[in-house]
Amino acid sequence: MGDSHTKSSTNWLEEPELPSAEEILSSSSPLLLPIQNESITSKSEYLEKHYRMQRYEAVEPTRLAVSEFRQAPDMPERDLAYVYTDVHVQGIVLTAQGAATRVSFATDRAAATPIDWANPSRLQQGSLVVLSPVADHFKSKCYVATVAYRFLAGGLLPDLDADPPEPENTPSRVDLFFSTWGGELLDPNITFYMLEAKDGYFESVRHTMVALRTAAFEKYVATPSLT
């Protein structure tokens, strides 16, 4: 990797909010810019440096989880990530925020089963997840998404009160917003792995990144003190 103090070549104001597949599949950490006041020469540079740090905190846990999993796709859940297997696209559902993709999945890699889905440590709304076909296991393919909606009965758990009740062995389901679409995401016959980093909560960092970019366009934002 190059000098960690080298300025990024990408325009931070034009970057999509969700990380790209290239960011997640990278074998090295992204460039970080120093935030020492004496090195800051403009408001734009000040905001970009803080944006880069926030983006690093949002993306790096997932990148590390993918890097570990890529080396050992048969591994059980460890410290870095929740591992979901037998992931299949069920179809498209409409939500208040737009069209989402419903996927089913298994949790056979979990250290403790059954999963206590009432405890929102997994698959919180806004959490970042990444999927890859089993045959590829994140070697070259990665689909980035956030959790659109987290619901228990009829989602993470079978709906036993439905008419007729869902079977108790009904797989868990969750709705996702994908950053990009591909033919594989429309094929219910393809089996994916899905990973969710245990560290960090993407949605909270995402709001901070949006605020920093908004500030860059505001004319009357106070210039940071450089002393």
Tab-separated table of C-alpha atoms in Angstrom:
chain	number	residue	atom	x	y	z
A	1	MET	CA	0.000	0.000	0.000
A	2	GLY	CA	1.179	3.517	-0.689
A	3	ASP	CA	1.943	6.289	1.731
A	4	SER	CA	-0.928	6.556	4.202
A	5	HIS	CA	-0.643	10.340	4.007
A	6	THR	CA	-1.186	10.425	0.241
A	7	LYS	CA	-4.311	12.282	-0.803
A	8	SER	CA	-7.046	10.004	-2.182
A	9	SER	CA	-7.544	10.242	-5.952
A	10	THR	CA	-11.335	9.892	-5.710
A	11	ASN	CA	-13.739	12.791	-5.259
A	12	TRP	CA	-15.214	12.209	-1.824
A	13	LEU	CA	-18.237	14.400	-2.591
A	14	GLU	CA	-19.250	12.058	-5.411
A	15	GLU	CA	-18.712	8.717	-3.691
A	16	PRO	CA	-21.846	6.607	-3.121
A	17	GLU	CA	-22.895	6.194	0.489
A	18	LEU	CA	-22.544	2.413	0.390
A	19	PRO	CA	-19.062	0.973	-0.128
A	20	SER	CA	-18.270	-0.571	-3.487
A	21	ALA	CA	-17.503	-4.232	-4.059
A	22	GLU	CA	-13.917	-3.179	-4.796
A	23	GLU	CA	-13.586	-1.573	-1.360
A	24	ILE	CA	-14.901	-4.674	0.378
A	25	LEU	CA	-12.803	-7.127	-1.654
A	26	SER	CA	-9.590	-5.116	-1.310
A	27	SER	CA	-6.690	-6.950	0.304
A	28	SER	CA	-5.457	-3.772	1.997
A	29	SER	CA	-6.909	-0.976	4.088
A	30	PRO	CA	-7.897	2.281	2.364
A	31	LEU	CA	-5.730	5.375	2.470
A	32	LEU	CA	-6.241	7.568	5.498
A	33	LEU	CA	-5.443	11.262	5.615
A	34	PRO	CA	-3.829	12.821	8.717
A	35	ILE	CA	-6.133	15.081	10.732
A	36	GLN	CA	-3.492	17.162	12.531
A	37	ASN	CA	-4.594	20.801	12.499
A	38	GLU	CA	-1.241	22.063	11.253
A	39	SER	CA	-1.658	20.046	8.031
A	40	ILE	CA	-5.162	21.367	7.246
A	41	THR	CA	-5.270	24.215	4.742
A	42	SER	CA	-8.984	24.537	3.922
A	43	LYS	CA	-12.472	23.722	5.148
A	44	SER	CA	-12.878	21.232	2.298
A	45	GLU	CA	-9.729	19.370	3.301
A	46	TYR	CA	-10.801	19.377	6.947
A	47	LEU	CA	-14.187	17.867	6.078
A	48	GLU	CA	-12.708	15.316	3.690
A	49	LYS	CA	-10.274	14.039	6.292
A	50	HIS	CA	-13.050	13.486	8.785
A	51	TYR	CA	-15.199	11.887	6.075
A	52	ARG	CA	-12.389	9.462	5.189
A	53	MET	CA	-12.005	8.464	8.821
A	54	GLN	CA	-15.739	7.874	9.172
A	55	ARG	CA	-15.843	5.842	5.968
A	56	TYR	CA	-12.906	3.776	7.193
A	57	GLU	CA	-14.747	2.991	10.425
A	58	ALA	CA	-17.857	2.069	8.439
A	59	VAL	CA	-16.185	-0.201	5.897
A	60	GLU	CA	-13.079	-1.697	7.506
A	61	PRO	CA	-14.859	-4.206	9.831
A	62	THR	CA	-16.663	-5.708	6.835
A	63	ARG	CA	-13.521	-5.734	4.682
A	64	LEU	CA	-11.617	-7.583	7.402
A	65	ALA	CA	-14.459	-10.068	7.858
A	66	VAL	CA	-14.541	-10.795	4.130
A	67	SER	CA	-10.761	-11.180	4.008
A	68	GLU	CA	-10.860	-13.748	6.809
A	69	PHE	CA	-13.810	-15.646	5.337
A	70	ARG	CA	-12.264	-15.758	1.860
A	71	GLN	CA	-9.341	-17.747	3.272
A	72	ALA	CA	-11.587	-20.238	5.098
A	73	PRO	CA	-15.145	-20.295	3.701
A	74	ASP	CA	-16.033	-23.332	5.818
A	75	MET	CA	-15.177	-21.559	9.060
A	76	PRO	CA	-17.699	-21.186	11.894
A	77	GLU	CA	-18.602	-17.761	13.214
A	78	ARG	CA	-15.637	-16.092	14.888
A	79	ASP	CA	-14.931	-12.667	16.355
A	80	LEU	CA	-15.212	-10.650	13.149
A	81	ALA	CA	-18.512	-11.593	11.547
A	82	TYR	CA	-21.871	-13.272	11.659
A	83	VAL	CA	-21.975	-15.898	8.909
A	84	TYR	CA	-25.196	-16.752	7.086
A	85	THR	CA	-25.392	-19.721	4.729
A	86	ASP	CA	-27.885	-21.181	2.254
A	87	VAL	CA	-28.902	-17.649	1.274
A	88	HIS	CA	-31.484	-17.457	-1.527
A	89	VAL	CA	-33.350	-14.576	-3.124
A	90	GLN	CA	-37.075	-14.943	-2.456
A	91	GLY	CA	-38.336	-11.970	-4.443
A	92	ILE	CA	-38.930	-8.231	-4.434
A	93	VAL	CA	-41.006	-6.507	-1.753
A	94	LEU	CA	-42.190	-2.906	-1.606
A	95	THR	CA	-41.347	-0.839	1.469
A	96	ALA	CA	-41.893	2.791	2.433
A	97	GLN	CA	-38.282	3.469	1.367
A	98	GLY	CA	-38.564	1.664	-1.985
A	99	ALA	CA	-38.169	-1.807	-3.450
A	100	ALA	CA	-36.222	-4.276	-1.321
A	101	THR	CA	-35.033	-7.820	-1.932
A	102	ARG	CA	-36.193	-10.542	0.424
A	103	VAL	CA	-33.658	-13.284	1.078
A	104	SER	CA	-33.861	-16.454	3.133
A	105	PHE	CA	-30.883	-17.792	5.046
A	106	ALA	CA	-29.585	-20.293	7.598
A	107	THR	CA	-27.504	-19.727	10.726
A	108	ASP	CA	-25.793	-23.114	10.997
A	109	ARG	CA	-22.378	-21.465	11.520
A	110	ALA	CA	-23.534	-19.676	14.690
A	111	ALA	CA	-21.732	-20.527	17.926
A	112	ALA	CA	-24.988	-20.565	19.896
A	113	THR	CA	-28.279	-21.824	18.523
A	114	PRO	CA	-31.127	-21.199	18.339
A	115	ILE	CA	-30.589	-17.505	17.641
A	116	ASP	CA	-32.342	-15.116	20.008
A	117	TRP	CA	-33.845	-12.917	17.299
A	118	ALA	CA	-35.605	-10.756	19.872
A	119	ASN	CA	-32.124	-9.502	20.804
A	120	PRO	CA	-31.258	-7.024	18.024
A	121	SER	CA	-27.532	-7.757	17.870
A	122	ARG	CA	-27.937	-9.272	14.393
A	123	LEU	CA	-29.353	-7.781	11.218
A	124	GLN	CA	-30.459	-4.466	12.667
A	125	GLN	CA	-32.212	-2.108	10.292
A	126	GLY	CA	-29.475	-0.189	8.469
A	127	SER	CA	-26.755	-2.779	9.133
A	128	LEU	CA	-24.280	-3.430	6.323
A	129	VAL	CA	-24.205	-6.940	4.829
A	130	VAL	CA	-22.346	-8.428	1.882
A	131	LEU	CA	-23.238	-11.437	-0.257
A	132	SER	CA	-21.253	-13.638	-2.612
A	133	PRO	CA	-22.178	-16.795	-4.532
A	134	VAL	CA	-21.002	-19.915	-2.721
A	135	ALA	CA	-18.905	-20.928	-5.723
A	136	ASP	CA	-17.007	-17.632	-5.544
A	137	HIS	CA	-16.946	-17.022	-1.752
A	138	PHE	CA	-15.816	-13.407	-2.109
A	139	LYS	CA	-12.890	-14.116	-4.413
A	140	SER	CA	-14.195	-11.758	-7.089
A	141	LYS	CA	-17.927	-11.201	-6.523
A	142	CYS	CA	-19.508	-9.137	-3.778
A	143	TYR	CA	-22.961	-7.596	-3.502
A	144	VAL	CA	-23.301	-4.843	-0.909
A	145	ALA	CA	-26.591	-4.176	0.872
A	146	THR	CA	-28.155	-2.753	4.003
A	147	VAL	CA	-30.943	-4.272	6.048
A	148	ALA	CA	-34.166	-2.604	4.941
A	149	TYR	CA	-36.463	-3.948	7.607
A	150	ARG	CA	-36.170	-6.343	10.508
A	151	PHE	CA	-39.331	-8.235	11.432
A	152	LEU	CA	-39.810	-11.295	13.632
A	153	ALA	CA	-43.004	-13.244	12.792
A	154	GLY	CA	-43.014	-14.086	9.103
A	155	GLY	CA	-39.419	-12.938	8.768
A	156	LEU	CA	-36.677	-13.993	11.132
A	157	LEU	CA	-39.104	-16.447	12.734
A	158	PRO	CA	-41.928	-18.549	11.238
A	159	ASP	CA	-45.370	-16.946	11.500
A	160	LEU	CA	-47.170	-19.520	13.605
A	161	ASP	CA	-50.292	-17.339	13.761
A	162	ALA	CA	-50.729	-17.191	9.997
A	163	ASP	CA	-53.585	-19.048	8.309
A	164	PRO	CA	-52.278	-21.604	7.686
A	165	PRO	CA	-49.326	-21.368	10.123
A	166	GLU	CA	-45.863	-21.436	8.611
A	167	PRO	CA	-43.934	-24.656	9.317
A	168	GLU	CA	-41.498	-24.416	12.214
A	169	ASN	CA	-38.628	-25.262	9.853
A	170	THR	CA	-39.336	-22.225	7.644
A	171	PRO	CA	-35.982	-20.492	6.995
A	172	SER	CA	-35.318	-17.032	8.382
A	173	ARG	CA	-35.906	-14.111	6.010
A	174	VAL	CA	-34.811	-10.488	5.889
A	175	ASP	CA	-35.340	-7.600	3.452
A	176	LEU	CA	-32.289	-5.892	1.933
A	177	PHE	CA	-31.519	-2.757	-0.066
A	178	PHE	CA	-28.741	-3.552	-2.567
A	179	SER	CA	-26.353	-0.882	-3.835
A	180	THR	CA	-26.163	-2.478	-7.286
A	181	TRP	CA	-28.142	-5.053	-9.197
A	182	GLY	CA	-26.923	-8.082	-11.079
A	183	GLY	CA	-28.490	-11.039	-12.835
A	184	GLU	CA	-27.484	-13.310	-9.980
A	185	LEU	CA	-29.604	-11.301	-7.549
A	186	LEU	CA	-32.670	-12.148	-9.610
A	187	ASP	CA	-31.965	-15.885	-9.698
A	188	PRO	CA	-33.556	-17.816	-6.792
A	189	ASN	CA	-31.519	-20.895	-7.727
A	190	ILE	CA	-28.172	-19.339	-6.805
A	191	THR	CA	-26.946	-19.953	-3.268
A	192	PHE	CA	-25.019	-17.181	-1.526
A	193	TYR	CA	-22.987	-16.628	1.585
A	194	MET	CA	-23.868	-13.507	3.570
A	195	LEU	CA	-21.590	-11.796	6.092
A	196	GLU	CA	-22.342	-9.128	8.675
A	197	ALA	CA	-19.475	-7.546	10.615
A	198	LYS	CA	-19.857	-7.765	14.381
A	199	ASP	CA	-18.110	-4.435	14.977
A	200	GLY	CA	-19.658	-1.080	14.176
A	201	TYR	CA	-23.114	-0.013	13.081
A	202	PHE	CA	-23.088	1.291	9.523
A	203	GLU	CA	-26.271	3.360	9.704
A	204	SER	CA	-24.998	5.682	12.437
A	205	VAL	CA	-21.708	6.315	10.614
A	206	ARG	CA	-23.606	6.766	7.360
A	207	HIS	CA	-25.541	9.691	8.835
A	208	THR	CA	-22.276	11.332	9.894
A	209	MET	CA	-20.796	10.916	6.406
A	210	VAL	CA	-23.878	12.483	4.836
A	211	ALA	CA	-23.680	15.404	7.274
A	212	LEU	CA	-20.016	16.025	6.425
A	213	ARG	CA	-20.745	16.108	2.708
A	214	THR	CA	-23.709	18.408	3.263
A	215	ALA	CA	-21.472	20.745	5.255
A	216	ALA	CA	-19.064	20.945	2.318
A	217	PHE	CA	-21.792	22.595	0.248
A	218	GLU	CA	-22.926	25.016	2.944
A	219	LYS	CA	-21.557	28.504	2.395
A	220	TYR	CA	-21.575	29.652	5.991
A	221	VAL	CA	-20.061	26.723	7.826
A	222	ALA	CA	-17.501	28.033	10.295
A	223	THR	CA	-13.939	27.462	9.167
A	224	PRO	CA	-12.100	25.149	11.624
A	225	SER	CA	-9.389	26.686	13.738
A	226	LEU	CA	-5.975	25.823	12.399
A	227	THR	CA	-4.114	26.924	15.506
